[in-house]
Short mmCIF file of C-alpha atoms in Angstrom, two decimals:
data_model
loop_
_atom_site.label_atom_id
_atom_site.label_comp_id
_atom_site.label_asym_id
_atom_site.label_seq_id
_atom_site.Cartn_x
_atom_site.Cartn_y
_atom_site.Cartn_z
CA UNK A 1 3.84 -0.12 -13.74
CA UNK A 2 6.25 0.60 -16.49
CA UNK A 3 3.59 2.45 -18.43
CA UNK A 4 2.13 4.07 -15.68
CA UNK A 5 6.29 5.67 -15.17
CA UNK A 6 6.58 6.11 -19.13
CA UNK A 7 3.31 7.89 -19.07
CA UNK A 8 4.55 9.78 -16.11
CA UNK A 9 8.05 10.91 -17.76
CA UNK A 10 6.25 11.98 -20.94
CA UNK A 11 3.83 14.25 -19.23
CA UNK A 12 6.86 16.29 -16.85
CA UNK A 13 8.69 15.98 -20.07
CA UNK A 14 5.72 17.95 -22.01
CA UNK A 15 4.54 19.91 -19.44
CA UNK A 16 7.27 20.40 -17.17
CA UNK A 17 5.72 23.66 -15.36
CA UNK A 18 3.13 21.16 -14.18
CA UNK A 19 5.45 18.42 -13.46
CA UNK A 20 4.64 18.62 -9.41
CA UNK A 21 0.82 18.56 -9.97
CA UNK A 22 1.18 15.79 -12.58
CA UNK A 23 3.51 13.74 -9.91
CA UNK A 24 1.27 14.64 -7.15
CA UNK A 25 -2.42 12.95 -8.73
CA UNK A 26 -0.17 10.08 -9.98
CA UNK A 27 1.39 9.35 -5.76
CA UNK A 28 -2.89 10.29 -4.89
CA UNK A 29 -3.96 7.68 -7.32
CA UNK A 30 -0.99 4.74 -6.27
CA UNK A 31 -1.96 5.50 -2.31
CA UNK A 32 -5.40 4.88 -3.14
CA UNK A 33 -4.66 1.78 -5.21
CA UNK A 34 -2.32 0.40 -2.37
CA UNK A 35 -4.64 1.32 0.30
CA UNK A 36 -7.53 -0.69 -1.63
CA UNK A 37 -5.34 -3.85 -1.74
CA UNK A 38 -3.94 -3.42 1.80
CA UNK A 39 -7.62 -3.19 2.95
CA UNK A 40 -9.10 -5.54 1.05
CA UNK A 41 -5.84 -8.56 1.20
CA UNK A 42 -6.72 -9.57 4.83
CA UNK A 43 -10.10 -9.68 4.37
CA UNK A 44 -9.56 -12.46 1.86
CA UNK A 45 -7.44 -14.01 4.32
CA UNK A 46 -10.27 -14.09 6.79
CA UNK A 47 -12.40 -15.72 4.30
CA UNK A 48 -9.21 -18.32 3.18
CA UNK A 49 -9.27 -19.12 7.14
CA UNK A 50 -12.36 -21.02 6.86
CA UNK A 51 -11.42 -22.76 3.43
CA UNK A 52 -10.55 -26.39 3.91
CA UNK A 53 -6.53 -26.30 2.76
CA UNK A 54 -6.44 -28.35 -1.21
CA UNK A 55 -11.11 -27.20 -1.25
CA UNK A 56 -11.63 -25.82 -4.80
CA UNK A 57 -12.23 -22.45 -2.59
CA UNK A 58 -9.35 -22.70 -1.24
CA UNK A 59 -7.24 -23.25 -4.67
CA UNK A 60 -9.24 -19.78 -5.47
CA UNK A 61 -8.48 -17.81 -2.42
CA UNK A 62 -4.98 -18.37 -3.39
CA UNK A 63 -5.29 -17.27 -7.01
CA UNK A 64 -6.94 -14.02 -6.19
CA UNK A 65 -4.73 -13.62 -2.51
CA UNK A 66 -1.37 -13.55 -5.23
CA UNK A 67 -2.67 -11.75 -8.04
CA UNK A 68 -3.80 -8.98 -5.52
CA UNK A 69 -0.47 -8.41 -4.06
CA UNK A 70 1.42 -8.83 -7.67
CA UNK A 71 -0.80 -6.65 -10.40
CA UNK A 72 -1.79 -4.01 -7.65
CA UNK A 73 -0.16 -3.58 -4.31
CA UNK A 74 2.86 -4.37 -5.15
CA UNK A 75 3.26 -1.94 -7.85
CA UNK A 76 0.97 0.76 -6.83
CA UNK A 77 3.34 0.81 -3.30
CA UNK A 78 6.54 1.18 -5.63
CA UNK A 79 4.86 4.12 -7.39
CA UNK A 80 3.48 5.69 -4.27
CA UNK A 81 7.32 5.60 -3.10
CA UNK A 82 8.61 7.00 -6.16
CA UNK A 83 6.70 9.45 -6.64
CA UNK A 84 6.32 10.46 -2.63
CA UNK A 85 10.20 10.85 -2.24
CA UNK A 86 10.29 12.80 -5.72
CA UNK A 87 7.66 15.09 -4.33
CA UNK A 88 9.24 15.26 -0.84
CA UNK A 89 12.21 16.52 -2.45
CA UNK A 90 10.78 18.88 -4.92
CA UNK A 91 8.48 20.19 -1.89
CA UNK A 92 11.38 20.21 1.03
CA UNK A 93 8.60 18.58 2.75
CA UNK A 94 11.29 16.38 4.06
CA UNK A 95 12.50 19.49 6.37
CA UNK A 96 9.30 19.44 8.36
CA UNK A 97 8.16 17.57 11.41
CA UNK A 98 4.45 16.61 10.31
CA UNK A 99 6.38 15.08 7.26
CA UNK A 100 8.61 12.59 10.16
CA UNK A 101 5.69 11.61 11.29
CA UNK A 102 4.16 10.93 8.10
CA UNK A 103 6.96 8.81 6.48
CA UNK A 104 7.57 6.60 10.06
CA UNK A 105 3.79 5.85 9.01
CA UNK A 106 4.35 4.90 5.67
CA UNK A 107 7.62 2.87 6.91
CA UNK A 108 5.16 1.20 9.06
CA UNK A 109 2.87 0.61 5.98
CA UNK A 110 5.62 -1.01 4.11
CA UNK A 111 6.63 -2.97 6.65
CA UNK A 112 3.14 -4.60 7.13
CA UNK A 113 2.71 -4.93 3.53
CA UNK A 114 5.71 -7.35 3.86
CA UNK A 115 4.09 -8.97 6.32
CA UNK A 116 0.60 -9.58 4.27
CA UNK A 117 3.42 -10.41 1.35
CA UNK A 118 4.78 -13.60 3.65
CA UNK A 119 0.91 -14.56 4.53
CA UNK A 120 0.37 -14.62 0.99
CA UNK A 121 3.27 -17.35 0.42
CA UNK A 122 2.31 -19.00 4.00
CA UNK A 123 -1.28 -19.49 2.62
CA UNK A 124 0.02 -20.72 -0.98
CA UNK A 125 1.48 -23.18 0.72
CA UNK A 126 -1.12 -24.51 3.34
CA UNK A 127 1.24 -22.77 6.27
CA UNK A 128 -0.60 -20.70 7.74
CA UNK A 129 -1.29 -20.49 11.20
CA UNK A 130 -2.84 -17.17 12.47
CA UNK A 131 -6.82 -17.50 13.17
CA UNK A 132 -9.50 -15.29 11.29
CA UNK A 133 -9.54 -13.13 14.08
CA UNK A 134 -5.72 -12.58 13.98
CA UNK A 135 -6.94 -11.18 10.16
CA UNK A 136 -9.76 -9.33 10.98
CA UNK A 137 -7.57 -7.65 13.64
CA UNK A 138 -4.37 -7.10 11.06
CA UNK A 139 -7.42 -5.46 8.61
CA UNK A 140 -7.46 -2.38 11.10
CA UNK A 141 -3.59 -1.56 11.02
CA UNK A 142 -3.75 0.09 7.41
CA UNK A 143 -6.65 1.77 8.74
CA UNK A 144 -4.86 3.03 11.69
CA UNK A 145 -1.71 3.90 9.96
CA UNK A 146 -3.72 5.98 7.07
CA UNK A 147 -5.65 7.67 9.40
CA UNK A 148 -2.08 8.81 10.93
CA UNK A 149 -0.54 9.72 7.17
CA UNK A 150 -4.06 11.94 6.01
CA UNK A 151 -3.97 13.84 9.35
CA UNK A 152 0.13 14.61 8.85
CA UNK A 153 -0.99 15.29 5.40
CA UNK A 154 -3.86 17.75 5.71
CA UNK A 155 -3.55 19.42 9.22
CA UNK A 156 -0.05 18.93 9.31
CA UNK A 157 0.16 19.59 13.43
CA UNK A 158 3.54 20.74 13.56
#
């Protein structure tokens, strides 16, 4: 993460006329990053579900469930906020309605990123209690909510 922003800085700072379009591939790239994690974090919890709590696979589930969330959601959502708000600013984007609608989904997206953060620690520590289906369900919210962001995005309705 703290290359990724030193890398960022040095290319506004060299090529400031370009600064926006530099800003705007890095957010692109950290949404897509995020969304991969978001998407793919429940599955594994689907498949941790039917590990027997202490199993080898279990042990393993865990492993991959934390370094998921810590070497690419976690900072791929802090970049996608950083440099969203930058551009929001730069853009006036902010000043639109489309753009409302767009960051109450990302809000949203935060918030269950928290969640999938807690189910990480709940499953680290043999605690958790939702079913697979309760995963395989909670695998279509990110779905939902980028579907929601693209549109405001792209078409932006109003």
């Amino acid at each position: 993460m703290v290359a990724v922003a030193v890398a960022v800085v040095g290319l506004v700072l060299l090529y400031p006329d370009r600064a926006y379009l530099w800003v705007k591939a890095i957010h692109v790239i950290a949404v897509i990053s995020w969304m991969a994690g978001m998407l793919y974090l429940p599955r594994l919890f689907v498949y941790h579900c039917a590990a027997e709590p202490g199993s080898v696979q279990s042990e393993t589930f865990k492993i991959m469930e934390n370094r998921l969330l810590k070497a690419i959601i976690n900072p791929a959502m802090g970049l996608t906020w950083l440099a969203g708000l930058w551009l929001a600013w730069q853009s006036q984007a902010y000043l639109d309605g489309w753009f409302h609608v767009k960051f109450l989904a990302v809000i949203l997206l935060s918030g269950v990123h928290g969640f999938f953060s807690k189910a990480v620690r709940l499953f680290s520590e043999d605690k958790n209690q939702k079913s697979a289906r309760f995963w395989r369900l909670m695998n279509e919210v990110p779905t939902l909510l980028m579907i929601v962001i693209v549109i405001m995005v792209i078409i932006r309705p109003f």
